[in-house]
Amino acid sequence: MQEIVITGSRIARSVTTEAAPIQVISAEDIASRGVINVQDVLLQNPTFGSPTFSRSNSNFDIANSGIATIDLRNLGEDRTLVLVNGRRFVAGEPGSTAVDLNSIPTALIDHIEVLTDGASAIYGSDAIAGVVNIMMKKDFEGVAVDARYGISNHSDSITKDGTLTMGGKIGSRGHAVAYFGYSEEGAVYSRNRAGTAVDQESTGVLDGELDHAFEVTRPYLSSYAPQGKFTAGKSTYTYLPNGTLVTGFYTNGNSALGRQPDGFNRSAYRTIAIPTTRYTGAANADYELTDWVKAFTEINYAQTHTQSRLEPFPLASNQIFTDPSALGQWDVQYRDANGVIRNNPLVPAAILASAKDSNGDGLKDIQFTKRLSDIDNRGSKNDRQTFRAVLGLEGTIPKIETLVPTFSNFKWDASYNYGQTTQSQVSTGQVNILNFANALDVEQLANGTIQCRNASARAAGCAPLNLFGFNSMSKAAADYVRADQTLNAKVTQKVAQGNISGDVFQLPAGPLGIAIGVEHRVETSASDNDVLTQQGLNGGNKAPNVEGSYHVTEEYAEANIPLLKDLPLIHSLSIDMSDRMASYSSVGDINSWRAGGEYVPVSDLHFRGHYSVSVRAPHVNELYDPGTQTFPTGLVDPCSGITASGGGTLGANCRSIPSILARINSQGSFTPTQAELQGVSGFNSGNPNLGAERSKNISAGAAYSPSFIPNLSLTADYFGIVVDNAVESVPRQFALDQCYRTGDGHSGQFCGLITRDQNGALQYINSNLQNVGQLVTSGIDITAAYNYDLDKLGLAGTAGVHASYTMLFQGYTVPLPGADHDQFAGEIGASRHRATVDLTYSWENLNFDWTVRYIGPARFDDQFLKSYDWPLTTGIGAKIYNDVQVSYALFDRTVELYAGAHNLLDVAPPPVYSGLPGDVTGTETAAGTYDVIGRFVYGGVRVKF
């Protein structure tokens, strides 16, 4: 029996089962599912939760639109380790460790091993939830071509895919495989689906049952409209499509004004599934330098182009004019220093007449909102390139038995792995707010010419900007204020490692196997935004550049110790142990370990179990993000209402702040104004002082393959994971309360996040990441597989069934010590029950595959339901999807024709309307969990010679 290395261990073993819980997805499984991206295959496995990013849920995350990640056990993408051929793969998401599965050539995959157990002791950081090890084809010989075409029943999501694989021997001592692929997945737009064509909003619940009924306002149009909405004094103005200026503005419902709603339908511009184009190439080769030394190499290259698309930018006057005293109003220059009337010639007379001087600066004030359709639609074009190369040597030690008689079967490998991901992004629809302000400040010369008032601005190309009406901006003005956002990012990974394994001596029950190794890894990431984005001058909040790196050196050891065998009720009994020491430049020294074993009472039945301590070191963004600006809402200043006496500890802490005390002395109490409350800002940042997350993992299960029923296998495995010191953001209200109610108002980690201005008002409340959270999950995985030769029943062909089921017992997070549990088990994206059943039939040249996917009932986020006092049972019912494929081989199996359908019965996604947790903007459902494409049919041909 050939000795193999399975993902759960680095020790090669001649066994038919593995002590660790592993599920295997074969190349045949992938081909029969008819998918292009390996993410779609993995998401059919019920151990995976909803991905952070996919083609259908990332349209509004412009920096990461189109990325494909995975999330094992609902613990987050950063806690799932993705390997290729047992080695790390460079991240595709800048600042993170998450691998973009767009970079993996699906057609070149030999099989995928999913280890559903903590494995940091074997592979290092990030393997808290488990490991996905993608094994590529190495022994392929010949030439294979695969081409397919697919389309949804809505005539969108048009998909084209073509691959070429070639392989053969290099002389008598080597082998090489090369691969080239192209795929194109077309867009799906919200406007082309009945359920998403018009904006809608949930405004209440009608019942608290699954498959709920909600009060829904449809249409629910935006008040940011292309023609503009203008508030002057106590009057509001807008424009009709024919150009008429009218008073009043409304978005939905019936109007006493006798006209159609003025609001804007954002869904007409939004995207459900992002168009994605991929070019992939890969090669691997090995060559025997001697009878016991082999050189090998692996090369991967992927180029991905994605294009997100959403509605034009909504701009308001308070984004241009940020002076809190003016409350974001546009001060209209209408009188010069000599008292001469000098009206802004672009302001309609009716609006100017209604405008008032609301802040006493001698200028009339107008507030506006406008959808910038004159500029461009928003969206981002992302071009990503991923390159990875592995060079190494591997071999055996043939004379080690001579040197140490008890040593045998020793194998070794040494390799260097370099990976790089680059991203170039251009986002449209943004504006330079400084230029916008200049373009609004205009004057009219005696000859009637209208120009920008500021001479320097005119020299820089300033053109007067007319806000009033549809398509009111001139091209010159639009070009002057337009400011496309850019982002350039680069991620690199360098890994050098060496491993050796073998049998050190024979025990009565078998050989004692060991594996030892060392690894040095360097991770770097840099994301560079354009200058306006860094300064928050393009209509959005400030977003900094993020750069950082860390390195780690690790040593590990693993042992497999057979204890007993061939005894009554002990066919075999063994234990295995592993330990890894890691020294990080970022978090210092950390240790992970794993211990467990396997008990086989009879050859048909295997019991297995492990206890492990796994770790995750924080990534670059978590460590080094300087802070992205935000404007939090709903905060309560604990010092508000404090007077010259009383209030206990809180009162004393607040009065100890000189600016607050001065205000109390002058006003009698500290009472922030509305402008002060609205002006609170803050930054969400990383923390270079973060430590490592640490988890405790328990797994226990059994595998049963009864000899009296050939080709039947059953497994059941319990899993339990507790993640301590989880990296979480500190809630701002918590920081305020901890500083003033329980702290001293000045010192400590929470007071350091708070800045007040000279008047005592809150100015900034920052939130950084800290090791303050906890994650807990547990459940059971069950699999069954059976193949049966129908000839025994007098029928033709062979039938098979493979089923996998995951039941989630519990799952919750604790954001801060002492905080209430925030349950996620049973919520949308983490249904308690998920299953996939694959039925196959083959007869001579005909093959048929039918996959049934079950996603159990789910409720909405419990915190959301509690906040609205809605029944905690409010949610959605189960969904069942059917996928089929049929194929037929011709010409001595050199040609195979195939056709299939995903979501054959065209099951509609459950309604998760805007305003409800889980909704993905533009899809009106939880697009990361449920199918949003509808029935999708495809056909193709495979040729091999």
Coordinates of N, CA and C in Angstrom, one line a residue, residues 475-573:
K475 N -20.0 70.5 -19.1 CA -19.0 69.5 -19.2 C -17.7 70.0 -18.5
A476 N -17.4 71.3 -18.7 CA -16.2 71.9 -18.1 C -16.3 71.9 -16.6
A477 N -17.5 72.2 -16.0 CA -17.7 72.1 -14.6 C -17.6 70.7 -14.0
A478 N -18.2 69.8 -14.7 CA -18.1 68.4 -14.3 C -16.7 67.9 -14.3
D479 N -16.0 68.2 -15.4 CA -14.6 67.8 -15.5 C -13.7 68.4 -14.4
Y480 N -14.0 69.6 -14.0 CA -13.2 70.3 -13.0 C -13.4 69.7 -11.6
V481 N -14.7 69.2 -11.3 CA -14.9 68.7 -9.9 C -14.7 67.2 -9.8
R482 N -14.7 66.6 -11.0 CA -14.6 65.1 -11.0 C -13.2 64.7 -10.4
A483 N -13.3 63.6 -9.5 CA -12.0 63.2 -8.9 C -12.1 61.6 -8.8
D484 N -11.7 60.9 -9.8 CA -11.7 59.5 -9.7 C -10.8 59.0 -8.6
Q485 N -11.3 58.1 -7.8 CA -10.5 57.5 -6.7 C -9.6 56.4 -7.2
T486 N -8.4 56.4 -6.7 CA -7.5 55.3 -7.1 C -6.9 54.6 -5.9
L487 N -6.6 53.3 -6.1 CA -6.0 52.5 -5.0 C -5.0 51.6 -5.7
N488 N -3.8 51.5 -5.2 CA -2.8 50.6 -5.7 C -2.3 49.8 -4.5
A489 N -2.3 48.5 -4.6 CA -2.0 47.7 -3.4 C -1.0 46.6 -3.9
K490 N -0.2 46.1 -3.0 CA 0.7 45.0 -3.3 C 0.9 44.2 -2.0
V491 N 0.7 42.9 -2.2 CA 0.9 41.9 -1.1 C 2.0 40.9 -1.5
T492 N 2.9 40.7 -0.6 CA 4.0 39.7 -0.9 C 4.1 38.7 0.2
Q493 N 4.5 37.5 -0.1 CA 4.7 36.4 0.8 C 5.9 35.6 0.4
K494 N 6.8 35.4 1.4 CA 8.0 34.7 1.2 C 8.1 33.6 2.3
V495 N 8.2 32.4 1.8 CA 8.2 31.2 2.8 C 9.4 30.3 2.4
A496 N 10.2 30.0 3.4 CA 11.3 29.0 3.3 C 11.0 28.0 4.3
Q497 N 11.0 26.7 3.9 CA 10.6 25.7 4.9 C 11.4 24.4 4.5
G498 N 11.5 23.6 5.6 CA 12.1 22.3 5.4 C 11.5 21.3 6.3
N499 N 11.2 20.1 5.9 CA 10.5 19.0 6.6 C 11.2 17.7 6.5
I500 N 11.2 16.9 7.5 CA 11.7 15.5 7.4 C 10.8 14.6 8.2
S501 N 10.5 13.4 7.7 CA 9.7 12.5 8.4 C 10.1 11.1 8.2
G502 N 9.7 10.2 9.1 CA 10.1 8.8 8.9 C 9.8 8.0 10.2
D503 N 10.2 6.8 10.2 CA 10.0 5.9 11.3 C 11.3 5.8 12.1
V504 N 11.2 6.1 13.4 CA 12.5 6.1 14.2 C 12.8 4.7 14.7
F505 N 11.7 3.9 15.1 CA 12.0 2.5 15.5 C 10.6 1.8 15.5
Q506 N 10.7 0.5 15.6 CA 9.5 -0.3 15.6 C 9.0 -0.5 17.1
L507 N 7.7 -0.3 17.3 CA 7.1 -0.7 18.5 C 6.3 -2.0 18.2
P508 N 5.9 -2.7 19.3 CA 5.1 -3.9 19.1 C 3.9 -3.7 18.2
A509 N 3.3 -2.5 18.2 CA 2.1 -2.3 17.5 C 2.4 -1.6 16.1
G510 N 3.7 -1.4 15.8 CA 4.0 -0.7 14.6 C 5.1 0.3 14.7
P511 N 5.4 1.0 13.6 CA 6.5 1.9 13.7 C 6.1 3.2 14.3
L512 N 7.0 3.8 15.1 CA 6.8 5.1 15.7 C 7.2 6.2 14.6
G513 N 6.3 6.9 14.1 CA 6.6 7.9 13.1 C 6.7 9.3 13.6
I514 N 7.7 10.0 13.1 CA 7.9 11.4 13.5 C 8.0 12.3 12.3
A515 N 7.7 13.6 12.5 CA 8.0 14.6 11.5 C 8.5 15.8 12.2
I516 N 9.5 16.5 11.7 CA 10.0 17.7 12.3 C 10.2 18.7 11.1
G517 N 10.2 20.0 11.4 CA 10.5 20.9 10.4 C 10.6 22.3 10.9
V518 N 11.0 23.2 10.0 CA 11.2 24.6 10.3 C 10.7 25.4 9.2
E519 N 10.2 26.6 9.5 CA 9.6 27.5 8.5 C 9.9 28.9 8.8
H520 N 10.3 29.7 7.8 CA 10.4 31.1 8.0 C 9.6 31.8 7.0
R521 N 8.7 32.8 7.5 CA 7.8 33.4 6.6 C 7.8 34.9 6.8
V522 N 7.7 35.7 5.7 CA 7.7 37.1 5.7 C 6.4 37.6 4.9
E523 N 5.6 38.3 5.6 CA 4.3 38.8 5.0 C 4.4 40.4 4.9
T524 N 4.1 40.9 3.8 CA 4.1 42.4 3.6 C 2.8 42.8 2.9
S525 N 2.4 44.0 3.2 CA 1.2 44.5 2.4 C 1.3 46.0 2.4
A526 N 0.9 46.6 1.3 CA 0.9 48.1 1.2 C -0.3 48.5 0.3
S527 N -1.1 49.4 0.8 CA -2.3 49.9 0.1 C -2.1 51.4 0.0
D528 N -2.1 52.0 -1.2 CA -1.9 53.4 -1.4 C -3.1 54.0 -2.0
N529 N -3.8 54.9 -1.3 CA -4.9 55.6 -1.8 C -4.4 57.0 -2.4
D530 N -5.3 57.5 -3.3 CA -5.0 58.8 -3.8 C -5.0 59.9 -2.7
V531 N -4.4 61.1 -3.0 CA -4.3 62.1 -2.0 C -5.6 62.6 -1.5
L532 N -6.6 62.8 -2.3 CA -7.9 63.3 -1.9 C -8.6 62.3 -1.0
T533 N -8.5 61.0 -1.3 CA -9.0 60.0 -0.4 C -8.4 60.0 1.0
Q534 N -7.0 60.1 1.0 CA -6.3 60.2 2.3 C -6.8 61.4 3.1
Q535 N -7.1 62.5 2.5 CA -7.5 63.7 3.2 C -9.0 63.8 3.4
G536 N -9.8 62.9 2.8 CA -11.2 63.0 3.0 C -11.8 64.1 2.1
L537 N -11.2 64.4 1.0 CA -11.6 65.5 0.2 C -12.3 65.1 -1.1
N538 N -12.8 63.9 -1.2 CA -13.5 63.5 -2.4 C -15.0 63.1 -2.1
G539 N -15.5 63.7 -1.1 CA -16.9 63.5 -0.7 C -17.1 62.4 0.3
G540 N -16.0 61.6 0.5 CA -16.1 60.5 1.5 C -15.3 60.8 2.7
N541 N -15.1 59.8 3.6 CA -14.3 60.0 4.8 C -12.9 59.7 4.5
K542 N -12.0 60.2 5.4 CA -10.6 60.0 5.2 C -10.3 58.5 5.2
A543 N -9.5 58.0 4.3 CA -9.0 56.6 4.3 C -7.5 56.7 4.1
P544 N -6.7 56.1 5.0 CA -5.3 56.3 5.0 C -4.6 55.2 4.1
N545 N -3.4 55.4 3.8 CA -2.5 54.3 3.3 C -2.2 53.4 4.5
V546 N -2.2 52.1 4.1 CA -1.9 51.1 5.1 C -0.7 50.3 4.7
E547 N 0.4 50.3 5.4 CA 1.6 49.6 5.1 C 2.1 48.9 6.3
G548 N 2.7 47.7 6.1 CA 3.2 47.0 7.2 C 3.8 45.6 6.8
S549 N 4.5 45.0 7.7 CA 5.0 43.7 7.5 C 5.3 43.0 8.8
Y550 N 5.4 41.7 8.8 CA 5.9 41.0 9.9 C 6.6 39.7 9.4
H551 N 7.4 39.1 10.3 CA 8.0 37.9 9.9 C 7.9 36.9 11.1
V552 N 8.0 35.6 10.8 CA 7.9 34.6 11.8 C 8.8 33.5 11.5
T553 N 9.4 32.9 12.5 CA 10.2 31.7 12.4 C 9.5 30.6 13.3
E554 N 9.3 29.5 12.7 CA 8.6 28.4 13.4 C 9.3 27.1 13.4
E555 N 9.2 26.3 14.4 CA 9.7 25.0 14.5 C 8.6 24.1 15.0
Y556 N 8.4 22.9 14.4 CA 7.4 22.0 14.8 C 7.9 20.6 14.9
A557 N 7.2 19.8 15.6 CA 7.5 18.4 15.8 C 6.2 17.6 15.9
E558 N 6.1 16.5 15.3 CA 4.9 15.6 15.3 C 5.3 14.2 15.5
A559 N 4.5 13.4 16.2 CA 4.8 12.0 16.4 C 3.5 11.2 16.3
N560 N 3.5 10.1 15.7 CA 2.4 9.1 15.7 C 2.9 7.8 16.4
I561 N 2.3 7.5 17.5 CA 2.7 6.4 18.3 C 1.7 5.3 18.4
P562 N 2.0 4.2 17.7 CA 1.1 3.0 17.8 C 1.3 2.3 19.2
L563 N 0.2 2.1 19.9 CA 0.3 1.5 21.2 C -0.1 0.0 21.2
L564 N -1.2 -0.3 20.6 CA -1.6 -1.7 20.7 C -2.2 -2.1 19.3
K565 N -2.2 -3.4 19.0 CA -2.9 -3.9 17.8 C -3.1 -5.4 18.0
D566 N -4.1 -5.9 17.2 CA -4.4 -7.3 17.0 C -4.7 -7.9 18.4
L567 N -5.4 -7.3 19.2 CA -5.9 -7.8 20.4 C -7.4 -7.8 20.4
P568 N -8.0 -8.6 21.3 CA -9.5 -8.6 21.4 C -10.0 -7.2 21.6
L569 N -10.9 -6.8 20.7 CA -11.5 -5.5 20.7 C -10.5 -4.3 20.6
I570 N -9.3 -4.6 20.2 CA -8.3 -3.6 19.9 C -7.6 -4.0 18.6
H571 N -8.3 -3.7 17.5 CA -7.6 -3.9 16.2 C -6.3 -3.1 16.1
S572 N -6.5 -1.8 16.6 CA -5.3 -0.9 16.7 C -5.7 0.2 17.6
L573 N -4.6 0.7 18.3 CA -4.8 1.9 19.1 C -3.5 2.7 19.0

